[in-house]
C-alpha cells in the first residue's frame, strides 16, 4: 500500500514514516526511483506493530532502533516481555479506575498512584536492552558529563534548555523566518548549550534532533507548549543550519 494508506492504517503521520525511514527504523518495502513514492507491505506492517508496542511502553526511538536492528533480536522473547509490561500497565490503570469509583463514593483512595512496579520493570528491560546492544558515543559522553549532576543542577540545566527553546517560540511569534540570521543564531545557541551540558552536539546529531522534534509526538508536544508551530520552526531552522 502507498504511504498515505499505511499511515492511516497504523495511526501515524506521513512525516513520522519519512523520519522512521531516515533513521533506519522502518524502511519502505519499495521506493519508486522515478517519483520517490514509498510503498509498504505485510512485513512492514509486522515491524510497525513491534515499533508501536515499544512506543506504547515509552521506549525512545533510539532504543527501538538498536533493539530491532540487532542481528540476534529475539522477536518471540520481546513479545513475551512486552506483554508482561503491558499487563503491569493494565493493572495500574485498573487500580486508578477503582480509585475513581471510591472517590465518587466520597472515599479517599490510598496507595493508588504509585508507578513503581511498572516503571521498575520497564527500566530494567530498557537497561538490559541498552547493555545488550551497546551505547552510542554521545550516550556514553552524556553519562560521564552528567554523572555528578545534583537534582538542583539537573533542574537548572533542564530549565536552561527550556529557556532556549522558548526563545524560538518568541522569534516565531515575531515573524522570524527559519533561514534568518536571528533563527540561525538561536540554532547555534541550542547546539552549544547541548554540547556544554550534555554531549558534543555535532551537526549530524543536531540534524537528527531537528527531525525528532517533529517526528516524536512527545518532543513535539513538549516544545509546542511554548507556542503551536515552535517544534516545526526549530526543525526547519536546524535543517537549514546543517546544510
PDB file of N, CA, C and O in Angstrom, residues 16-79:
ATOM      1  N   UNK A  16       6.104  11.187  10.100  1.00  0.00           N
ATOM      2  CA  UNK A  16       6.744  10.238  11.013  1.00  0.00           C
ATOM      3  C   UNK A  16       7.319   9.060  10.247  1.00  0.00           C
ATOM      4  O   UNK A  16       8.426   8.596  10.531  1.00  0.00           O
ATOM      5  N   UNK A  17       6.592   8.561   9.256  1.00  0.00           N
ATOM      6  CA  UNK A  17       7.086   7.443   8.450  1.00  0.00           C
ATOM      7  C   UNK A  17       8.341   7.840   7.675  1.00  0.00           C
ATOM      8  O   UNK A  17       9.270   7.037   7.533  1.00  0.00           O
ATOM      9  N   UNK A  18       8.384   9.069   7.178  1.00  0.00           N
ATOM     10  CA  UNK A  18       9.582   9.557   6.500  1.00  0.00           C
ATOM     11  C   UNK A  18      10.766   9.557   7.474  1.00  0.00           C
ATOM     12  O   UNK A  18      11.888   9.167   7.113  1.00  0.00           O
ATOM     13  N   UNK A  19      10.507  10.005   8.701  1.00  0.00           N
ATOM     14  CA  UNK A  19      11.572  10.063   9.707  1.00  0.00           C
ATOM     15  C   UNK A  19      12.044   8.657  10.081  1.00  0.00           C
ATOM     16  O   UNK A  19      13.244   8.406  10.216  1.00  0.00           O
ATOM     17  N   UNK A  20      11.098   7.733  10.239  1.00  0.00           N
ATOM     18  CA  UNK A  20      11.469   6.352  10.564  1.00  0.00           C
ATOM     19  C   UNK A  20      12.362   5.765   9.465  1.00  0.00           C
ATOM     20  O   UNK A  20      13.273   4.982   9.738  1.00  0.00           O
ATOM     21  N   UNK A  21      12.085   6.154   8.230  1.00  0.00           N
ATOM     22  CA  UNK A  21      12.911   5.703   7.107  1.00  0.00           C
ATOM     23  C   UNK A  21      14.321   6.288   7.226  1.00  0.00           C
ATOM     24  O   UNK A  21      15.322   5.583   7.066  1.00  0.00           O
ATOM     25  N   UNK A  22      14.402   7.579   7.555  1.00  0.00           N
ATOM     26  CA  UNK A  22      15.693   8.255   7.646  1.00  0.00           C
ATOM     27  C   UNK A  22      16.594   7.641   8.709  1.00  0.00           C
ATOM     28  O   UNK A  22      17.805   7.502   8.511  1.00  0.00           O
ATOM     29  N   UNK A  23      16.024   7.277   9.851  1.00  0.00           N
ATOM     30  CA  UNK A  23      16.849   6.759  10.950  1.00  0.00           C
ATOM     31  C   UNK A  23      17.001   5.243  10.891  1.00  0.00           C
ATOM     32  O   UNK A  23      17.622   4.644  11.768  1.00  0.00           O
ATOM     33  N   UNK A  24      16.431   4.615   9.860  1.00  0.00           N
ATOM     34  CA  UNK A  24      16.594   3.174   9.679  1.00  0.00           C
ATOM     35  C   UNK A  24      15.692   2.334  10.553  1.00  0.00           C
ATOM     36  O   UNK A  24      15.920   1.133  10.714  1.00  0.00           O
ATOM     37  N   UNK A  25      14.654   2.935  11.120  1.00  0.00           N
ATOM     38  CA  UNK A  25      13.743   2.193  11.989  1.00  0.00           C
ATOM     39  C   UNK A  25      12.726   1.396  11.179  1.00  0.00           C
ATOM     40  O   UNK A  25      12.435   0.235  11.480  1.00  0.00           O
ATOM     41  N   UNK A  26      12.189   1.999  10.118  1.00  0.00           N
ATOM     42  CA  UNK A  26      11.215   1.319   9.266  1.00  0.00           C
ATOM     43  C   UNK A  26      11.401   1.762   7.827  1.00  0.00           C
ATOM     44  O   UNK A  26      11.013   2.872   7.458  1.00  0.00           O
ATOM     45  N   UNK A  27      12.001   0.904   7.036  1.00  0.00           N
ATOM     46  CA  UNK A  27      12.233   1.201   5.629  1.00  0.00           C
ATOM     47  C   UNK A  27      11.024   0.760   4.799  1.00  0.00           C
ATOM     48  O   UNK A  27      10.416  -0.278   5.099  1.00  0.00           O
ATOM     49  N   UNK A  28      10.664   1.506   3.763  1.00  0.00           N
ATOM     50  CA  UNK A  28       9.589   1.068   2.872  1.00  0.00           C
ATOM     51  C   UNK A  28       9.983  -0.231   2.174  1.00  0.00           C
ATOM     52  O   UNK A  28      11.164  -0.524   2.008  1.00  0.00           O
ATOM     53  N   UNK A  29       8.986  -1.006   1.773  1.00  0.00           N
ATOM     54  CA  UNK A  29       9.270  -2.231   1.025  1.00  0.00           C
ATOM     55  C   UNK A  29       9.774  -1.896  -0.369  1.00  0.00           C
ATOM     56  O   UNK A  29      10.563  -2.644  -0.953  1.00  0.00           O
ATOM     57  N   UNK A  30       9.327  -0.753  -0.903  1.00  0.00           N
ATOM     58  CA  UNK A  30       9.721  -0.370  -2.263  1.00  0.00           C
ATOM     59  C   UNK A  30       9.647   1.147  -2.389  1.00  0.00           C
ATOM     60  O   UNK A  30       8.728   1.784  -1.865  1.00  0.00           O
ATOM     61  N   UNK A  31      10.637   1.733  -3.056  1.00  0.00           N
ATOM     62  CA  UNK A  31      10.640   3.166  -3.349  1.00  0.00           C
ATOM     63  C   UNK A  31      10.763   3.334  -4.855  1.00  0.00           C
ATOM     64  O   UNK A  31      11.714   2.835  -5.471  1.00  0.00           O
ATOM     65  N   UNK A  32       9.799   4.007  -5.455  1.00  0.00           N
ATOM     66  CA  UNK A  32       9.808   4.223  -6.901  1.00  0.00           C
ATOM     67  C   UNK A  32      10.950   5.169  -7.259  1.00  0.00           C
ATOM     68  O   UNK A  32      11.025   6.299  -6.757  1.00  0.00           O
ATOM     69  N   UNK A  33      11.843   4.718  -8.113  1.00  0.00           N
ATOM     70  CA  UNK A  33      13.008   5.511  -8.482  1.00  0.00           C
ATOM     71  C   UNK A  33      12.673   6.761  -9.262  1.00  0.00           C
ATOM     72  O   UNK A  33      13.462   7.708  -9.283  1.00  0.00           O
ATOM     73  N   UNK A  34      11.502   6.810  -9.903  1.00  0.00           N
ATOM     74  CA  UNK A  34      11.145   7.961 -10.730  1.00  0.00           C
ATOM     75  C   UNK A  34      10.460   9.061  -9.934  1.00  0.00           C
ATOM     76  O   UNK A  34      10.766  10.231 -10.097  1.00  0.00           O
ATOM     77  N   UNK A  35       9.520   8.671  -9.083  1.00  0.00           N
ATOM     78  CA  UNK A  35       8.774   9.702  -8.355  1.00  0.00           C
ATOM     79  C   UNK A  35       9.012   9.688  -6.844  1.00  0.00           C
ATOM     80  O   UNK A  35       8.509  10.553  -6.126  1.00  0.00           O
ATOM     81  N   UNK A  36       9.785   8.713  -6.356  1.00  0.00           N
ATOM     82  CA  UNK A  36      10.109   8.667  -4.928  1.00  0.00           C
ATOM     83  C   UNK A  36       8.993   8.150  -4.042  1.00  0.00           C
ATOM     84  O   UNK A  36       9.101   8.191  -2.803  1.00  0.00           O
ATOM     85  N   UNK A  37       7.891   7.661  -4.635  1.00  0.00           N
ATOM     86  CA  UNK A  37       6.767   7.169  -3.840  1.00  0.00           C
ATOM     87  C   UNK A  37       7.197   5.950  -3.026  1.00  0.00           C
ATOM     88  O   UNK A  37       7.907   5.065  -3.516  1.00  0.00           O
ATOM     89  N   UNK A  38       6.745   5.907  -1.779  1.00  0.00           N
ATOM     90  CA  UNK A  38       7.073   4.795  -0.898  1.00  0.00           C
ATOM     91  C   UNK A  38       5.886   3.833  -0.794  1.00  0.00           C
ATOM     92  O   UNK A  38       4.747   4.269  -0.619  1.00  0.00           O
ATOM     93  N   UNK A  39       6.183   2.536  -0.867  1.00  0.00           N
ATOM     94  CA  UNK A  39       5.154   1.505  -0.704  1.00  0.00           C
ATOM     95  C   UNK A  39       5.552   0.579   0.447  1.00  0.00           C
ATOM     96  O   UNK A  39       6.739   0.332   0.679  1.00  0.00           O
ATOM     97  N   UNK A  40       4.532   0.075   1.134  1.00  0.00           N
ATOM     98  CA  UNK A  40       4.757  -0.796   2.292  1.00  0.00           C
ATOM     99  C   UNK A  40       4.001  -2.105   2.104  1.00  0.00           C
ATOM    100  O   UNK A  40       2.968  -2.153   1.432  1.00  0.00           O
ATOM    101  N   UNK A  41       4.534  -3.185   2.714  1.00  0.00           N
ATOM    102  CA  UNK A  41       3.904  -4.493   2.565  1.00  0.00           C
ATOM    103  C   UNK A  41       3.600  -5.104   3.931  1.00  0.00           C
ATOM    104  O   UNK A  41       3.656  -4.421   4.963  1.00  0.00           O
ATOM    105  N   UNK A  42       3.279  -6.380   3.941  1.00  0.00           N
ATOM    106  CA  UNK A  42       2.898  -7.056   5.184  1.00  0.00           C
ATOM    107  C   UNK A  42       4.047  -7.091   6.190  1.00  0.00           C
ATOM    108  O   UNK A  42       3.832  -6.944   7.394  1.00  0.00           O
ATOM    109  N   UNK A  43       5.268  -7.289   5.701  1.00  0.00           N
ATOM    110  CA  UNK A  43       6.416  -7.296   6.612  1.00  0.00           C
ATOM    111  C   UNK A  43       6.617  -5.925   7.239  1.00  0.00           C
ATOM    112  O   UNK A  43       7.013  -5.809   8.403  1.00  0.00           O
ATOM    113  N   UNK A  44       6.344  -4.878   6.472  1.00  0.00           N
ATOM    114  CA  UNK A  44       6.414  -3.516   7.008  1.00  0.00           C
ATOM    115  C   UNK A  44       5.418  -3.352   8.148  1.00  0.00           C
ATOM    116  O   UNK A  44       5.726  -2.753   9.188  1.00  0.00           O
ATOM    117  N   UNK A  45       4.237  -3.902   7.943  1.00  0.00           N
ATOM    118  CA  UNK A  45       3.188  -3.797   8.958  1.00  0.00           C
ATOM    119  C   UNK A  45       3.577  -4.556  10.227  1.00  0.00           C
ATOM    120  O   UNK A  45       3.357  -4.079  11.345  1.00  0.00           O
ATOM    121  N   UNK A  46       4.179  -5.735  10.059  1.00  0.00           N
ATOM    122  CA  UNK A  46       4.617  -6.513  11.216  1.00  0.00           C
ATOM    123  C   UNK A  46       5.644  -5.738  12.041  1.00  0.00           C
ATOM    124  O   UNK A  46       5.578  -5.697  13.274  1.00  0.00           O
ATOM    125  N   UNK A  47       6.594  -5.106  11.362  1.00  0.00           N
ATOM    126  CA  UNK A  47       7.617  -4.331  12.074  1.00  0.00           C
ATOM    127  C   UNK A  47       6.995  -3.098  12.732  1.00  0.00           C
ATOM    128  O   UNK A  47       7.374  -2.715  13.838  1.00  0.00           O
ATOM    129  N   UNK A  48       6.025  -2.493  12.045  1.00  0.00           N
ATOM    130  CA  UNK A  48       5.376  -1.314  12.608  1.00  0.00           C
ATOM    131  C   UNK A  48       4.646  -1.662  13.899  1.00  0.00           C
ATOM    132  O   UNK A  48       4.638  -0.873  14.855  1.00  0.00           O
ATOM    133  N   UNK A  49       4.032  -2.832  13.929  1.00  0.00           N
ATOM    134  CA  UNK A  49       3.350  -3.273  15.148  1.00  0.00           C
ATOM    135  C   UNK A  49       4.345  -3.390  16.298  1.00  0.00           C
ATOM    136  O   UNK A  49       4.068  -2.969  17.432  1.00  0.00           O
ATOM    137  N   UNK A  50       5.530  -3.940  16.014  1.00  0.00           N
ATOM    138  CA  UNK A  50       6.567  -4.045  17.046  1.00  0.00           C
ATOM    139  C   UNK A  50       6.969  -2.653  17.547  1.00  0.00           C
ATOM    140  O   UNK A  50       7.119  -2.429  18.752  1.00  0.00           O
ATOM    141  N   UNK A  51       7.136  -1.726  16.614  1.00  0.00           N
ATOM    142  CA  UNK A  51       7.518  -0.357  16.975  1.00  0.00           C
ATOM    143  C   UNK A  51       6.442   0.273  17.861  1.00  0.00           C
ATOM    144  O   UNK A  51       6.743   0.905  18.885  1.00  0.00           O
ATOM    145  N   UNK A  52       5.173   0.095  17.480  1.00  0.00           N
ATOM    146  CA  UNK A  52       4.070   0.705  18.229  1.00  0.00           C
ATOM    147  C   UNK A  52       3.976   0.146  19.644  1.00  0.00           C
ATOM    148  O   UNK A  52       3.644   0.877  20.587  1.00  0.00           O
ATOM    149  N   UNK A  53       4.270  -1.144  19.810  1.00  0.00           N
ATOM    150  CA  UNK A  53       4.269  -1.714  21.156  1.00  0.00           C
ATOM    151  C   UNK A  53       5.359  -1.069  22.010  1.00  0.00           C
ATOM    152  O   UNK A  53       5.131  -0.730  23.171  1.00  0.00           O
ATOM    153  N   UNK A  54       6.540  -0.920  21.435  1.00  0.00           N
ATOM    154  CA  UNK A  54       7.628  -0.282  22.188  1.00  0.00           C
ATOM    155  C   UNK A  54       7.288   1.181  22.501  1.00  0.00           C
ATOM    156  O   UNK A  54       7.607   1.686  23.579  1.00  0.00           O
ATOM    157  N   UNK A  55       6.649   1.867  21.562  1.00  0.00           N
ATOM    158  CA  UNK A  55       6.258   3.259  21.811  1.00  0.00           C
ATOM    159  C   UNK A  55       5.208   3.337  22.914  1.00  0.00           C
ATOM    160  O   UNK A  55       5.220   4.255  23.732  1.00  0.00           O
ATOM    161  N   UNK A  56       4.303   2.371  22.933  1.00  0.00           N
ATOM    162  CA  UNK A  56       3.281   2.322  23.981  1.00  0.00           C
ATOM    163  C   UNK A  56       3.926   2.150  25.349  1.00  0.00           C
ATOM    164  O   UNK A  56       3.396   2.626  26.364  1.00  0.00           O
ATOM    165  N   UNK A  57       5.088   1.506  25.371  1.00  0.00           N
ATOM    166  CA  UNK A  57       5.819   1.288  26.617  1.00  0.00           C
ATOM    167  C   UNK A  57       6.831   2.397  26.885  1.00  0.00           C
ATOM    168  O   UNK A  57       7.679   2.269  27.775  1.00  0.00           O
ATOM    169  N   UNK A  58       6.743   3.483  26.121  1.00  0.00           N
ATOM    170  CA  UNK A  58       7.555   4.694  26.340  1.00  0.00           C
ATOM    171  C   UNK A  58       9.040   4.510  26.061  1.00  0.00           C
ATOM    172  O   UNK A  58       9.880   5.207  26.633  1.00  0.00           O
ATOM    173  N   UNK A  59       9.393   3.578  25.166  1.00  0.00           N
ATOM    174  CA  UNK A  59      10.788   3.430  24.776  1.00  0.00           C
ATOM    175  C   UNK A  59      11.157   4.541  23.797  1.00  0.00           C
ATOM    176  O   UNK A  59      10.392   4.828  22.869  1.00  0.00           O
ATOM    177  N   UNK A  60      12.320   5.186  23.969  1.00  0.00           N
ATOM    178  CA  UNK A  60      12.751   6.202  22.997  1.00  0.00           C
ATOM    179  C   UNK A  60      13.079   5.557  21.659  1.00  0.00           C
ATOM    180  O   UNK A  60      13.452   4.376  21.599  1.00  0.00           O
ATOM    181  N   UNK A  61      12.970   6.334  20.598  1.00  0.00           N
ATOM    182  CA  UNK A  61      13.205   5.804  19.256  1.00  0.00           C
ATOM    183  C   UNK A  61      14.603   5.230  19.103  1.00  0.00           C
ATOM    184  O   UNK A  61      14.804   4.208  18.437  1.00  0.00           O
ATOM    185  N   UNK A  62      15.590   5.881  19.712  1.00  0.00           N
ATOM    186  CA  UNK A  62      16.968   5.397  19.601  1.00  0.00           C
ATOM    187  C   UNK A  62      17.084   3.966  20.125  1.00  0.00           C
ATOM    188  O   UNK A  62      17.740   3.113  19.515  1.00  0.00           O
ATOM    189  N   UNK A  63      16.434   3.699  21.253  1.00  0.00           N
ATOM    190  CA  UNK A  63      16.497   2.357  21.833  1.00  0.00           C
ATOM    191  C   UNK A  63      15.784   1.344  20.945  1.00  0.00           C
ATOM    192  O   UNK A  63      16.242   0.205  20.795  1.00  0.00           O
ATOM    193  N   UNK A  64      14.663   1.760  20.345  1.00  0.00           N
ATOM    194  CA  UNK A  64      13.909   0.846  19.484  1.00  0.00           C
ATOM    195  C   UNK A  64      14.736   0.473  18.254  1.00  0.00           C
ATOM    196  O   UNK A  64      14.751  -0.684  17.830  1.00  0.00           O
ATOM    197  N   UNK A  65      15.432   1.462  17.680  1.00  0.00           N
ATOM    198  CA  UNK A  65      16.295   1.187  16.533  1.00  0.00           C
ATOM    199  C   UNK A  65      17.354   0.165  16.903  1.00  0.00           C
ATOM    200  O   UNK A  65      17.599  -0.808  16.178  1.00  0.00           O
ATOM    201  N   UNK A  66      17.998   0.357  18.054  1.00  0.00           N
ATOM    202  CA  UNK A  66      19.059  -0.543  18.493  1.00  0.00           C
ATOM    203  C   UNK A  66      18.523  -1.958  18.712  1.00  0.00           C
ATOM    204  O   UNK A  66      19.153  -2.944  18.337  1.00  0.00           O
ATOM    205  N   UNK A  67      17.349  -2.042  19.338  1.00  0.00           N
ATOM    206  CA  UNK A  67      16.769  -3.350  19.655  1.00  0.00           C
ATOM    207  C   UNK A  67      16.383  -4.101  18.387  1.00  0.00           C
ATOM    208  O   UNK A  67      16.776  -5.251  18.176  1.00  0.00           O
ATOM    209  N   UNK A  68      15.621  -3.447  17.512  1.00  0.00           N
ATOM    210  CA  UNK A  68      15.104  -4.129  16.324  1.00  0.00           C
ATOM    211  C   UNK A  68      16.182  -4.380  15.268  1.00  0.00           C
ATOM    212  O   UNK A  68      16.013  -5.255  14.422  1.00  0.00           O
ATOM    213  N   UNK A  69      17.270  -3.616  15.320  1.00  0.00           N
ATOM    214  CA  UNK A  69      18.328  -3.775  14.323  1.00  0.00           C
ATOM    215  C   UNK A  69      19.373  -4.802  14.727  1.00  0.00           C
ATOM    216  O   UNK A  69      20.258  -5.132  13.940  1.00  0.00           O
ATOM    217  N   UNK A  70      19.285  -5.306  15.949  1.00  0.00           N
ATOM    218  CA  UNK A  70      20.279  -6.268  16.412  1.00  0.00           C
ATOM    219  C   UNK A  70      20.165  -7.569  15.624  1.00  0.00           C
ATOM    220  O   UNK A  70      19.069  -8.079  15.403  1.00  0.00           O
ATOM    221  N   UNK A  71      21.291  -8.135  15.201  1.00  0.00           N
ATOM    222  CA  UNK A  71      21.254  -9.397  14.438  1.00  0.00           C
ATOM    223  C   UNK A  71      20.721 -10.570  15.250  1.00  0.00           C
ATOM    224  O   UNK A  71      20.241 -11.541  14.680  1.00  0.00           O
ATOM    225  N   UNK A  72      20.808 -10.474  16.599  1.00  0.00           N
ATOM    226  CA  UNK A  72      20.307 -11.573  17.423  1.00  0.00           C
ATOM    227  C   UNK A  72      19.003 -11.205  18.140  1.00  0.00           C
ATOM    228  O   UNK A  72      18.675 -11.751  19.184  1.00  0.00           O
ATOM    229  N   UNK A  73      18.269 -10.253  17.551  1.00  0.00           N
ATOM    230  CA  UNK A  73      16.992  -9.858  18.131  1.00  0.00           C
ATOM    231  C   UNK A  73      16.034 -11.039  18.166  1.00  0.00           C
ATOM    232  O   UNK A  73      15.808 -11.708  17.162  1.00  0.00           O
ATOM    233  N   UNK A  74      15.484 -11.305  19.348  1.00  0.00           N
ATOM    234  CA  UNK A  74      14.571 -12.433  19.558  1.00  0.00           C
ATOM    235  C   UNK A  74      13.146 -11.891  19.635  1.00  0.00           C
ATOM    236  O   UNK A  74      12.714 -11.402  20.679  1.00  0.00           O
ATOM    237  N   UNK A  75      12.429 -11.975  18.531  1.00  0.00           N
ATOM    238  CA  UNK A  75      11.088 -11.393  18.465  1.00  0.00           C
ATOM    239  C   UNK A  75      10.136 -12.058  19.462  1.00  0.00           C
ATOM    240  O   UNK A  75       9.361 -11.372  20.140  1.00  0.00           O
ATOM    241  N   UNK A  76      10.189 -13.378  19.572  1.00  0.00           N
ATOM    242  CA  UNK A  76       9.292 -14.098  20.483  1.00  0.00           C
ATOM    243  C   UNK A  76       9.532 -13.672  21.931  1.00  0.00           C
ATOM    244  O   UNK A  76       8.584 -13.443  22.692  1.00  0.00           O
ATOM    245  N   UNK A  77      10.809 -13.546  22.306  1.00  0.00           N
ATOM    246  CA  UNK A  77      11.139 -13.126  23.671  1.00  0.00           C
ATOM    247  C   UNK A  77      10.691 -11.691  23.916  1.00  0.00           C
ATOM    248  O   UNK A  77      10.207 -11.352  25.000  1.00  0.00           O
ATOM    249  N   UNK A  78      10.847 -10.850  22.892  1.00  0.00           N
ATOM    250  CA  UNK A  78      10.436  -9.452  23.015  1.00  0.00           C
ATOM    251  C   UNK A  78       8.927  -9.347  23.217  1.00  0.00           C
ATOM    252  O   UNK A  78       8.448  -8.561  24.040  1.00  0.00           O
ATOM    253  N   UNK A  79       8.163 -10.134  22.483  1.00  0.00           N
ATOM    254  CA  UNK A  79       6.703 -10.116  22.612  1.00  0.00           C
ATOM    255  C   UNK A  79       6.288 -10.532  24.024  1.00  0.00           C
ATOM    256  O   UNK A  79       5.393  -9.936  24.627  1.00  0.00           O
TER     257      UNK A  79
END
